[in-house]
Amino acid sequence: MSAATAKPENLVFYLTNALGEHTGYGDLPDFDLDKIPFEDGPGHVLPYIALVGGVKCVLGNLEVAYQDEFWGNEPGRFQSKAHVREYCEFAMNDISSWLTAPALLLPLDESMPGRFVISIAIPLDSLADSQATKKALTEAFGRYADLPVLEQHAFLLAPKTACWEISTAHICEKANDWLVERMNRFTQDDLIGCYIDVMSYAPGYVIKLIAAPWDDAGLANDGITVEGVRKAQLEVGMPESLIRLLHLAASAGGRYLVLDPDAEQVEGLPVYDW
């Protein structure tokens, strides 16, 4: 069963602080306190006891700091507020993909100065002892409990482009020779009108598909059509087997085509023996 996401009206009342000290609110017997690994994570997660929507829970809080005058003005110490919010939203969406009931993912807490707080509540009645609680929080937060440096997640937050990697068996020997010849040249000026840039690596090729996806609407800004690109490619002697693959990849939204002899062959595409 998937975990629910708490609604804003699910009020949170803290019964302890992160040190395990009673806040004075609500009833707090010792057997509840014994279930919480105060000051023992997992990772950077801070466990509390809290009432969440009237249910007594362990509340795991992951505080993620952002650049703010609250921390002083040391440049570069923290990422911008906008970037950290994006990171937290990404993390919460990722966490929700594996979180299961009775765990509850609360809305992002933006009430504290200089930080956002990702919170997960787990009913105390479902936990036997502090070891079980730590295990449940570890599974709930996953890799985010260790609060990695945000730059490590920059790639995950960056826009993605598709790359198709297929076997060189799908181009004819003449096409391979044509690519080798281009790699041996000082420049590839004749490829400018072909909307590709070719890079080699032993023993294959990485081909950037410029201005992809290739369709008449997308290429209109350059004053050319798909057929115009094909004509330019034929004029520089590009073999048809390579042209076919380039257009299949580019029309499917790919930005790169990787040709590698060790890559898988794609069923339905022509295969050349050379």
Backbone as CSV, one residue per row, in Angstrom:
resi,resn,N_x,N_y,N_z,CA_x,CA_y,CA_z,C_x,C_y,C_z
1,MET,0.857,-1.190,0.000,0.000,0.000,0.000,0.888,1.233,0.000
2,SER,0.592,2.177,-0.833,1.383,3.391,-0.914,1.106,4.277,0.285
3,ALA,2.130,5.053,0.658,1.964,5.989,1.754,1.145,7.170,1.300
4,ALA,0.403,7.733,2.238,-0.383,8.924,1.928,0.483,10.165,2.085
5,THR,0.048,11.240,1.455,0.664,12.542,1.670,-0.272,13.336,2.559
6,ALA,0.258,13.857,3.649,-0.582,14.541,4.617,-1.165,15.816,4.041
7,LYS,-2.387,16.115,4.407,-3.016,17.352,3.999,-2.579,18.468,4.937
8,PRO,-2.613,19.719,4.468,-2.180,20.832,5.305,-2.896,20.910,6.641
9,GLU,-4.180,20.438,6.705,-4.909,20.546,7.953,-4.480,19.507,8.993
10,ASN,-3.580,18.576,8.601,-3.046,17.617,9.556,-2.040,18.326,10.452
11,LEU,-2.521,18.931,11.536,-1.681,19.750,12.391,-0.652,18.902,13.123
12,VAL,0.518,19.487,13.352,1.613,18.822,14.035,1.863,19.528,15.366
13,PHE,1.825,18.759,16.451,2.152,19.275,17.776,3.325,18.459,18.317
14,TYR,4.428,19.127,18.578,5.630,18.442,19.045,5.514,18.117,20.532
15,LEU,5.735,16.840,20.865,5.744,16.409,22.258,7.155,16.400,22.826
16,THR,8.176,16.309,21.930,9.565,16.383,22.365,10.333,17.284,21.409
17,ASN,11.519,17.694,21.865,12.474,18.302,20.942,13.371,17.204,20.404
18,ALA,14.392,17.578,19.626,15.257,16.576,18.993,16.171,15.879,19.988
19,LEU,16.235,16.392,21.223,17.057,15.766,22.255,16.254,14.777,23.096
20,GLY,14.957,14.718,22.842,14.110,13.825,23.615,13.525,14.466,24.852
21,GLU,13.635,15.782,24.970,13.098,16.493,26.130,11.628,16.820,25.893
22,HIS,10.818,16.597,26.917,9.384,16.804,26.814,9.083,18.292,26.663
23,THR,8.241,18.626,25.710,7.872,20.030,25.486,6.810,20.504,26.460
24,GLY,6.215,19.577,27.188,5.142,19.940,28.103,3.772,19.765,27.498
25,TYR,3.744,19.438,26.206,2.458,19.263,25.534,2.135,17.774,25.456
26,GLY,0.972,17.391,25.929,0.506,16.024,25.771,1.135,15.037,26.730
27,ASP,0.599,13.831,26.703,1.047,12.744,27.581,2.223,12.034,26.937
28,LEU,3.268,11.735,27.732,4.476,11.142,27.159,5.078,10.120,28.117
29,PRO,4.572,8.872,28.100,5.123,7.829,28.978,6.509,7.383,28.514
30,ASP,7.245,6.764,29.414,8.614,6.327,29.112,8.669,5.325,27.971
31,PHE,7.658,4.458,27.834,7.737,3.442,26.771,7.648,4.072,25.387
32,ASP,7.063,5.280,25.303,7.085,5.995,24.024,8.472,6.573,23.763
33,LEU,9.062,7.160,24.801,10.405,7.736,24.668,11.423,6.670,24.281
34,ASP,11.241,5.453,24.822,12.201,4.372,24.559,12.180,3.918,23.101
35,LYS,11.159,4.300,22.361,11.054,3.886,20.958,11.815,4.809,19.998
36,ILE,12.340,5.921,20.497,12.914,6.942,19.607,14.433,7.001,19.738
37,PRO,15.157,6.886,18.622,16.633,6.987,18.646,17.085,8.452,18.596
38,PHE,16.768,9.218,19.651,17.127,10.626,19.669,18.624,10.813,19.430
39,GLU,18.961,11.795,18.610,20.352,12.155,18.276,21.105,11.001,17.595
40,ASP,20.362,10.044,17.030,21.027,8.895,16.397,20.472,8.627,15.013
41,GLY,20.020,9.690,14.359,19.673,9.577,12.956,18.405,8.804,12.650
42,PRO,18.371,8.142,11.501,19.509,7.813,10.614,20.043,9.025,9.859
43,GLY,21.342,9.009,9.590,21.961,10.090,8.844,21.724,11.420,9.521
44,HIS,21.194,12.381,8.752,20.927,13.721,9.266,19.464,13.905,9.662
45,VAL,18.711,12.826,9.680,17.310,12.910,10.078,17.226,13.120,11.587
46,LEU,16.405,14.098,12.002,16.177,14.371,13.421,14.831,13.783,13.826
47,PRO,14.820,12.790,14.749,13.547,12.192,15.165,12.932,12.927,16.364
48,TYR,11.634,13.097,16.315,10.853,13.710,17.386,9.669,12.804,17.678
49,ILE,9.002,13.080,18.799,7.665,12.528,19.005,6.694,13.679,18.824
50,ALA,5.659,13.449,18.025,4.701,14.507,17.738,3.318,13.915,17.520
51,LEU,2.324,14.741,17.744,0.963,14.396,17.356,0.737,14.920,15.946
52,VAL,0.415,14.033,15.023,0.166,14.410,13.634,-1.277,14.030,13.305
53,GLY,-2.134,15.040,13.147,-3.546,14.760,12.927,-4.163,13.999,14.072
54,GLY,-3.647,14.219,15.296,-4.183,13.558,16.482,-3.584,12.203,16.785
55,VAL,-2.664,11.715,15.919,-2.032,10.410,16.106,-0.605,10.607,16.602
56,LYS,-0.241,9.881,17.661,1.110,9.986,18.202,2.078,9.270,17.260
57,CYS,3.087,9.995,16.792,4.011,9.475,15.772,5.456,9.782,16.121
58,VAL,6.359,9.005,15.531,7.729,9.473,15.419,7.754,10.347,14.175
59,LEU,8.295,11.537,14.300,8.372,12.476,13.189,9.834,12.644,12.827
60,GLY,10.188,12.156,11.635,11.554,12.314,11.142,11.654,13.580,10.313
61,ASN,12.498,14.510,10.729,12.670,15.783,10.026,14.044,15.856,9.383
62,LEU,14.078,16.172,8.108,15.328,16.390,7.391,15.388,17.867,7.020
63,GLU,16.268,18.609,7.698,16.389,20.043,7.463,17.419,20.292,6.365
64,VAL,17.015,21.055,5.349,17.888,21.355,4.217,18.048,22.873,4.153
65,ALA,19.249,23.349,4.460,19.497,24.785,4.572,19.690,25.424,3.200
66,TYR,19.306,26.692,3.111,19.540,27.467,1.905,20.189,28.801,2.278
67,GLN,20.700,29.496,1.286,21.390,30.761,1.514,20.410,31.785,2.082
68,ASP,20.745,32.300,3.257,19.845,33.221,3.930,20.641,34.012,4.957
69,GLU,20.217,35.240,5.235,20.937,36.068,6.203,20.910,35.454,7.592
70,PHE,19.998,34.508,7.824,19.957,33.795,9.108,21.292,33.115,9.403
71,TRP,21.962,32.622,8.337,23.237,31.917,8.480,24.439,32.848,8.322
72,GLY,24.202,34.124,8.093,25.299,35.035,7.787,25.434,35.176,6.282
73,ASN,26.370,35.952,5.873,26.498,36.290,4.457,27.697,35.617,3.784
74,GLU,28.159,34.508,4.331,29.295,33.810,3.732,28.888,33.267,2.362
75,PRO,29.475,33.797,1.259,29.065,33.371,-0.082,29.443,31.922,-0.359
76,GLY,28.543,31.238,-1.041,28.839,29.873,-1.463,28.643,28.820,-0.403
77,ARG,28.278,29.230,0.826,28.111,28.232,1.883,26.892,27.351,1.623
78,PHE,25.824,27.982,1.142,24.599,27.257,0.835,24.126,27.625,-0.569
79,GLN,23.273,26.776,-1.107,22.665,27.048,-2.399,21.517,28.048,-2.229
80,SER,21.044,28.589,-3.349,19.957,29.557,-3.309,18.676,28.902,-2.807
81,LYS,17.774,29.720,-2.309,16.499,29.224,-1.795,15.715,28.514,-2.893
82,ALA,15.708,29.080,-4.087,14.960,28.478,-5.192,15.522,27.104,-5.551
83,HIS,16.849,26.992,-5.575,17.468,25.710,-5.936,17.188,24.665,-4.860
84,VAL,17.272,25.067,-3.591,17.040,24.114,-2.502,15.577,23.675,-2.474
85,ARG,14.651,24.598,-2.768,13.239,24.208,-2.839,13.040,23.169,-3.948
86,GLU,13.674,23.401,-5.091,13.565,22.453,-6.204,14.126,21.099,-5.808
87,TYR,15.253,21.116,-5.102,15.854,19.869,-4.620,14.893,19.142,-3.681
88,CYS,14.304,19.873,-2.730,13.394,19.255,-1.772,12.167,18.679,-2.460
89,GLU,11.632,19.402,-3.424,10.468,18.899,-4.154,10.826,17.645,-4.933
90,PHE,12.031,17.638,-5.528,12.488,16.442,-6.237,12.628,15.274,-5.263
91,ALA,13.260,15.534,-4.093,13.459,14.483,-3.096,12.127,13.925,-2.603
92,MET,11.163,14.804,-2.333,9.870,14.346,-1.830,9.131,13.518,-2.871
93,ASN,9.210,13.926,-4.115,8.574,13.149,-5.179,9.226,11.774,-5.293
94,ASP,10.552,11.740,-5.155,11.279,10.472,-5.219,10.914,9.584,-4.028
95,ILE,10.900,10.179,-2.836,10.561,9.422,-1.630,9.157,8.832,-1.728
96,SER,8.221,9.607,-2.266,6.839,9.130,-2.349,6.702,7.898,-3.239
97,SER,7.698,7.679,-4.120,7.625,6.532,-5.026,7.888,5.208,-4.312
98,TRP,8.529,5.256,-3.139,8.786,3.997,-2.420,8.149,3.965,-1.023
99,LEU,7.694,5.087,-0.531,7.139,5.135,0.822,5.828,4.350,0.893
100,THR,5.649,3.587,1.938,4.433,2.780,2.102,3.771,3.083,3.437
101,ALA,2.460,2.832,3.501,1.694,3.027,4.731,2.224,2.083,5.821
102,PRO,2.176,2.527,7.073,1.462,3.700,7.585,2.281,4.991,7.601
103,ALA,3.432,5.016,6.933,4.226,6.242,6.890,3.461,7.335,6.163
104,LEU,3.679,8.568,6.599,2.954,9.703,6.054,3.948,10.799,5.693
105,LEU,3.970,11.202,4.426,4.847,12.278,3.969,4.115,13.600,4.100
106,LEU,4.639,14.480,4.938,3.984,15.763,5.178,4.369,16.777,4.102
107,PRO,3.553,17.832,3.933,3.929,18.894,2.996,5.247,19.540,3.417
108,LEU,5.970,20.080,2.465,7.247,20.728,2.751,7.033,21.870,3.739
109,ASP,7.799,21.859,4.825,7.699,22.890,5.864,8.635,24.044,5.503
110,GLU,8.047,25.219,5.256,8.828,26.400,4.899,8.784,27.455,6.002
111,SER,8.378,27.046,7.209,8.145,28.008,8.283,9.407,28.403,9.036
112,MET,10.479,27.602,8.938,11.684,27.868,9.710,12.638,28.761,8.927
113,PRO,13.385,29.634,9.608,14.303,30.529,8.890,15.488,29.780,8.291
114,GLY,15.802,30.076,7.042,17.011,29.555,6.414,17.000,28.090,6.059
115,ARG,15.857,27.439,6.107,15.842,26.004,5.803,14.430,25.557,5.432
116,PHE,14.390,24.481,4.655,13.157,23.743,4.421,13.244,22.447,5.208
117,VAL,12.097,21.883,5.553,12.087,20.649,6.331,11.215,19.614,5.626
118,ILE,11.834,18.479,5.303,11.108,17.329,4.768,10.763,16.430,5.946
119,SER,9.470,16.151,6.120,9.020,15.421,7.310,8.241,14.171,6.925
120,ILE,8.545,13.080,7.648,7.808,11.828,7.495,7.352,11.380,8.876
121,ALA,6.060,11.107,9.001,5.484,10.665,10.270,5.140,9.185,10.190
122,ILE,5.499,8.448,11.272,5.180,7.022,11.361,4.523,6.782,12.717
123,PRO,3.305,6.239,12.751,2.621,6.027,14.038,3.466,5.207,15.009
124,LEU,3.524,5.675,16.252,4.326,4.972,17.259,3.792,3.563,17.520
125,ASP,2.494,3.380,17.385,1.910,2.064,17.654,2.424,0.994,16.693
126,SER,2.953,1.418,15.529,3.448,0.446,14.553,4.918,0.085,14.783
127,LEU,5.536,0.666,15.817,6.966,0.489,16.056,7.197,-0.182,17.407
128,ALA,8.095,-1.181,17.426,8.316,-1.963,18.646,9.324,-1.327,19.581
129,ASP,10.414,-0.794,19.010,11.486,-0.233,19.833,12.305,0.747,19.001
130,SER,13.375,1.296,19.586,14.177,2.309,18.896,14.870,1.751,17.657
131,GLN,15.249,0.475,17.707,15.885,-0.141,16.547,14.901,-0.231,15.382
132,ALA,13.663,-0.604,15.682,12.631,-0.679,14.640,12.328,0.710,14.088
133,THR,12.345,1.720,14.962,12.085,3.093,14.525,13.181,3.581,13.591
134,LYS,14.427,3.335,13.963,15.532,3.775,13.114,15.489,3.064,11.761
135,LYS,15.155,1.793,11.774,15.048,1.039,10.525,13.931,1.607,9.656
136,ALA,12.793,1.941,10.278,11.655,2.479,9.518,11.998,3.839,8.919
137,LEU,12.705,4.693,9.669,13.100,6.007,9.148,14.149,5.869,8.047
138,THR,15.052,4.909,8.211,16.070,4.668,7.183,15.418,4.264,5.874
139,GLU,14.449,3.357,5.946,13.751,2.910,4.742,12.898,4.035,4.159
140,ALA,12.338,4.872,5.020,11.456,5.941,4.547,12.227,7.023,3.795
141,PHE,13.343,7.469,4.354,14.110,8.549,3.725,15.084,8.042,2.663
142,GLY,15.454,6.763,2.740,16.377,6.213,1.743,17.673,6.996,1.698
143,ARG,18.178,7.199,0.495,19.467,7.875,0.326,19.448,9.332,0.768
144,TYR,18.265,9.917,0.912,18.188,11.326,1.289,18.516,11.551,2.761
145,ALA,18.513,10.496,3.565,18.850,10.646,4.981,20.272,11.166,5.169
146,ASP,21.142,10.862,4.226,22.542,11.282,4.344,22.770,12.715,3.893
147,LEU,21.701,13.366,3.414,21.758,14.760,3.007,22.993,15.063,2.172
148,PRO,23.113,14.463,0.986,24.286,14.703,0.150,24.376,16.158,-0.281
149,VAL,25.573,16.582,-0.611,25.773,17.931,-1.114,24.871,18.148,-2.320
150,LEU,24.197,19.290,-2.353,23.197,19.509,-3.392,23.777,19.442,-4.790
151,GLU,25.051,19.824,-4.934,25.656,19.777,-6.261,25.636,18.368,-6.829
152,GLN,25.649,17.365,-5.954,25.619,15.987,-6.428,24.294,15.662,-7.099
153,HIS,23.276,16.461,-6.817,21.967,16.231,-7.420,21.690,17.192,-8.555
154,ALA,22.675,18.028,-8.904,22.461,18.988,-9.982,22.122,18.261,-11.284
155,PHE,22.782,17.131,-11.516,22.511,16.384,-12.743,21.077,15.874,-12.768
156,LEU,20.583,15.433,-11.596,19.219,14.925,-11.538,18.203,16.018,-11.805
157,LEU,18.552,17.264,-11.439,17.628,18.372,-11.616,17.741,19.012,-12.987
158,ALA,18.823,18.720,-13.695,19.058,19.371,-14.987,18.128,18.808,-16.058
159,PRO,17.835,19.607,-17.086,17.026,19.089,-18.201,17.706,17.881,-18.845
160,LYS,16.889,16.939,-19.283,17.409,15.705,-19.869,17.162,15.686,-21.380
161,THR,18.068,15.049,-22.091,17.872,14.804,-23.516,18.099,13.325,-23.773
162,ALA,17.442,12.818,-24.815,17.514,11.390,-25.110,18.757,11.064,-25.928
163,CYS,19.326,9.915,-25.637,20.475,9.407,-26.387,20.162,7.973,-26.781
164,TRP,20.251,7.687,-28.080,20.012,6.335,-28.564,21.355,5.654,-28.779
165,GLU,21.539,4.492,-28.166,22.790,3.730,-28.313,22.464,2.396,-28.975
166,ILE,22.996,2.213,-30.175,22.717,0.992,-30.927,24.002,0.471,-31.559
167,SER,23.917,-0.731,-32.083,25.084,-1.393,-32.643,25.509,-0.770,-33.983
168,THR,26.826,-0.749,-34.226,27.340,-0.301,-35.522,26.948,-1.264,-36.642
169,ALA,26.404,-2.425,-36.274,25.942,-3.366,-37.296,24.775,-2.805,-38.089
170,HIS,24.183,-1.701,-37.599,23.040,-1.112,-38.298,23.451,-0.061,-39.316
171,ILE,24.764,0.135,-39.516,25.244,0.958,-40.630,26.103,0.067,-41.533
172,CYS,26.111,0.387,-42.815,26.899,-0.412,-43.756,28.378,-0.052,-43.627
173,GLU,29.225,-0.876,-44.216,30.669,-0.641,-44.133,31.036,0.696,-44.769
174,LYS,30.340,1.052,-45.842,30.605,2.323,-46.506,30.319,3.490,-45.561
175,ALA,29.276,3.370,-44.755,28.951,4.420,-43.787,30.022,4.509,-42.712
176,ASN,30.522,3.352,-42.270,31.609,3.365,-41.295,32.848,4.037,-41.870
177,ASP,33.184,3.710,-43.117,34.340,4.336,-43.766,34.136,5.849,-43.885
178,TRP,32.906,6.253,-44.158,32.600,7.682,-44.286,32.825,8.398,-42.951
179,LEU,32.428,7.761,-41.846,32.636,8.343,-40.518,34.121,8.396,-40.169
180,VAL,34.851,7.334,-40.500,36.305,7.318,-40.241,36.985,8.450,-40.984
181,GLU,36.590,8.653,-42.236,37.173,9.723,-43.036,36.918,11.079,-42.376
182,ARG,35.714,11.289,-41.859,35.405,12.561,-41.192,36.255,12.736,-39.945
183,MET,36.517,11.668,-39.234,37.327,11.755,-38.021,38.786,12.095,-38.326
184,ASN,39.245,11.719,-39.514,40.644,11.960,-39.888,40.872,13.352,-40.476
185,ARG,39.799,14.090,-40.666,39.933,15.430,-41.219,40.236,16.434,-40.116
186,PHE,40.844,17.549,-40.511,41.154,18.602,-39.551,39.879,19.305,-39.089
187,THR,38.936,19.478,-39.996,37.652,20.107,-39.664,36.524,19.266,-40.245
188,GLN,35.325,19.576,-39.804,34.129,18.932,-40.333,33.188,19.994,-40.902
189,ASP,33.768,20.983,-41.558,32.978,22.108,-42.055,31.863,21.661,-42.998
190,ASP,32.082,20.552,-43.717,31.067,20.115,-44.674,29.836,19.528,-43.977
191,LEU,29.913,19.342,-42.648,28.783,18.775,-41.920,27.862,19.845,-41.345
192,ILE,28.240,21.122,-41.473,27.442,22.191,-40.875,26.005,22.150,-41.378
193,GLY,25.823,21.970,-42.662,24.479,21.929,-43.235,23.789,20.601,-43.050
194,CYS,24.498,19.623,-42.476,23.915,18.288,-42.270,23.292,18.128,-40.893
195,TYR,23.434,19.136,-40.060,22.842,19.153,-38.731,23.349,18.033,-37.831
196,ILE,24.622,17.690,-37.983,25.238,16.718,-37.084,26.643,17.172,-36.726
197,ASP,27.110,16.662,-35.610,28.500,16.834,-35.190,28.974,15.453,-34.762
198,VAL,30.087,14.991,-35.320,30.537,13.620,-35.088,31.756,13.611,-34.186
199,MET,31.688,12.808,-33.144,32.817,12.602,-32.234,33.097,11.103,-32.180
200,SER,34.344,10.762,-32.153,34.682,9.338,-32.154,35.257,8.920,-30.807
201,TYR,35.119,7.660,-30.514,35.794,7.043,-29.381,36.041,5.610,-29.796
202,ALA,37.114,5.038,-29.332,37.431,3.673,-29.739,36.459,2.709,-29.043
203,PRO,35.684,1.941,-29.826,35.719,1.811,-31.285,34.436,2.315,-31.958
204,GLY,33.794,3.356,-31.422,32.514,3.782,-31.986,32.436,5.278,-32.225
205,TYR,31.209,5.783,-32.294,30.979,7.188,-32.626,29.843,7.751,-31.771
206,VAL,29.978,9.024,-31.437,28.894,9.779,-30.813,28.516,10.877,-31.796
207,ILE,27.264,10.885,-32.205,26.799,11.855,-33.202,25.749,12.747,-32.564
208,LYS,26.050,14.033,-32.489,25.089,14.989,-31.961,24.113,15.388,-33.066
209,LEU,22.845,15.329,-32.756,21.792,15.649,-33.720,21.350,17.094,-33.464
210,ILE,21.927,18.001,-34.212,21.707,19.430,-33.991,20.271,19.810,-34.353
211,ALA,19.667,20.638,-33.501,18.311,21.161,-33.702,17.242,20.077,-33.686
212,ALA,17.549,18.913,-33.106,16.526,17.863,-32.987,15.439,18.316,-32.010
213,PRO,14.208,17.836,-32.156,13.762,16.835,-33.137,13.664,17.413,-34.548
214,TRP,13.983,16.576,-35.524,13.938,17.007,-36.910,12.517,16.849,-37.446
215,ASP,11.813,17.953,-37.494,10.526,18.015,-38.179,10.432,19.401,-38.808
216,ASP,9.525,19.548,-39.740,9.460,20.803,-40.487,9.170,21.994,-39.587
217,ALA,8.361,21.784,-38.536,8.037,22.893,-37.633,9.275,23.335,-36.859
218,GLY,10.052,22.343,-36.346,11.229,22.683,-35.560,12.347,23.285,-36.386
219,LEU,12.483,22.816,-37.632,13.564,23.295,-38.498,13.215,24.593,-39.210
220,ALA,11.948,25.024,-39.097,11.513,26.232,-39.800,12.302,27.458,-39.371
221,ASN,12.738,27.494,-38.112,13.516,28.637,-37.632,14.824,28.793,-38.393
222,ASP,15.335,27.678,-38.937,16.568,27.712,-39.727,16.276,27.821,-41.218
223,GLY,15.010,27.924,-41.562,14.642,28.064,-42.965,14.911,26.823,-43.791
224,ILE,14.751,25.656,-43.175,15.008,24.405,-43.885,13.958,23.391,-43.500
225,THR,13.802,22.357,-44.294,12.850,21.290,-44.021,13.606,19.995,-43.753
226,VAL,12.875,18.979,-43.327,13.485,17.664,-43.117,14.092,17.156,-44.414
227,GLU,13.385,17.342,-45.502,13.902,16.899,-46.797,15.137,17.695,-47.184
228,GLY,15.188,18.959,-46.786,16.369,19.769,-47.057,17.596,19.268,-46.313
229,VAL,17.396,18.816,-45.082,18.500,18.238,-44.310,18.976,16.950,-44.981
230,ARG,18.034,16.113,-45.384,18.391,14.865,-46.051,19.192,15.141,-47.343
231,LYS,18.757,16.133,-48.099,19.453,16.483,-49.344,20.877,16.939,-49.058
232,ALA,21.052,17.750,-48.004,22.396,18.216,-47.641,23.290,17.055,-47.239
233,GLN,22.727,16.087,-46.560,23.497,14.917,-46.147,23.915,14.070,-47.347
234,LEU,23.020,13.915,-48.307,23.357,13.166,-49.519,24.439,13.878,-50.326
235,GLU,24.394,15.203,-50.329,25.358,15.975,-51.126,26.794,15.838,-50.625
236,VAL,26.980,15.519,-49.343,28.340,15.326,-48.830,28.725,13.849,-48.846
237,GLY,27.908,13.026,-49.499,28.250,11.618,-49.660,27.896,10.731,-48.494
238,MET,27.023,11.186,-47.624,26.644,10.367,-46.478,25.809,9.177,-46.964
239,PRO,26.210,7.957,-46.621,25.476,6.768,-47.063,24.057,6.709,-46.483
240,GLU,23.183,6.111,-47.246,21.769,6.061,-46.882,21.531,5.326,-45.573
241,SER,22.335,4.293,-45.277,22.106,3.541,-44.040,22.313,4.419,-42.810
242,LEU,23.261,5.352,-42.878,23.506,6.263,-41.774,22.424,7.342,-41.712
243,ILE,22.041,7.861,-42.878,20.990,8.886,-42.926,19.707,8.357,-42.301
244,ARG,19.378,7.112,-42.602,18.148,6.517,-42.071,18.169,6.516,-40.547
245,LEU,19.286,6.101,-39.950,19.383,6.053,-38.489,19.322,7.446,-37.872
246,LEU,20.001,8.403,-38.494,19.993,9.765,-37.963,18.579,10.322,-37.910
247,HIS,17.828,10.105,-38.967,16.472,10.654,-39.020,15.523,9.898,-38.095
248,LEU,15.716,8.598,-37.939,14.897,7.855,-36.984,15.116,8.370,-35.568
249,ALA,16.386,8.578,-35.195,16.718,9.048,-33.849,16.221,10.475,-33.627
250,ALA,16.474,11.352,-34.612,16.113,12.766,-34.458,14.608,12.973,-34.465
251,SER,13.889,12.213,-35.255,12.437,12.378,-35.303,11.775,11.831,-34.047
252,ALA,12.473,10.943,-33.327,11.942,10.378,-32.083,12.340,11.206,-30.866
253,GLY,12.945,12.379,-31.102,13.285,13.265,-29.996,14.680,13.083,-29.451
254,GLY,15.480,12.229,-30.074,16.840,12.036,-29.604,17.734,13.220,-29.923
255,ARG,18.706,13.481,-29.059,19.680,14.536,-29.327,21.052,13.957,-29.646
256,TYR,21.255,12.673,-29.330,22.521,12.018,-29.618,22.248,10.609,-30.130
257,LEU,23.084,10.168,-31.071,23.064,8.792,-31.541,24.446,8.210,-31.307
258,VAL,24.518,7.152,-30.505,25.789,6.476,-30.225,25.812,5.174,-31.003
259,LEU,26.859,5.000,-31.795,27.058,3.762,-32.551,28.235,3.025,-31.927
260,ASP,27.963,1.835,-31.437,28.975,1.080,-30.693,28.880,-0.386,-31.097
261,PRO,30.000,-1.019,-31.460,29.942,-2.427,-31.859,29.503,-3.358,-30.736
262,ASP,29.639,-2.903,-29.480,29.241,-3.744,-28.348,27.799,-3.494,-27.905
263,ALA,27.140,-2.512,-28.512,25.757,-2.213,-28.141,24.810,-3.257,-28.722
264,GLU,23.600,-3.302,-28.182,22.599,-4.262,-28.633,22.106,-3.911,-30.039
265,GLN,21.819,-4.938,-30.811,21.156,-4.737,-32.093,19.658,-4.552,-31.846
266,VAL,19.049,-3.694,-32.657,17.638,-3.372,-32.491,16.822,-4.176,-33.498
267,GLU,15.922,-4.961,-32.979,15.086,-5.783,-33.857,14.237,-4.881,-34.750
268,GLY,14.237,-5.208,-36.017,13.458,-4.436,-36.994,14.293,-3.506,-37.835
269,LEU,15.544,-3.241,-37.397,16.443,-2.417,-38.202,17.326,-3.301,-39.079
270,PRO,17.719,-2.837,-40.250,18.616,-3.619,-41.100,19.939,-3.884,-40.395
271,VAL,20.503,-5.069,-40.635,21.794,-5.436,-40.058,22.753,-5.720,-41.209
272,TYR,23.959,-5.140,-41.105,24.963,-5.278,-42.165,26.136,-6.114,-41.642
273,ASP,26.601,-7.013,-42.452,27.719,-7.899,-42.082,28.970,-7.384,-42.756
274,TRP,29.867,-6.811,-41.964,31.132,-6.288,-42.529,32.247,-6.416,-41.503
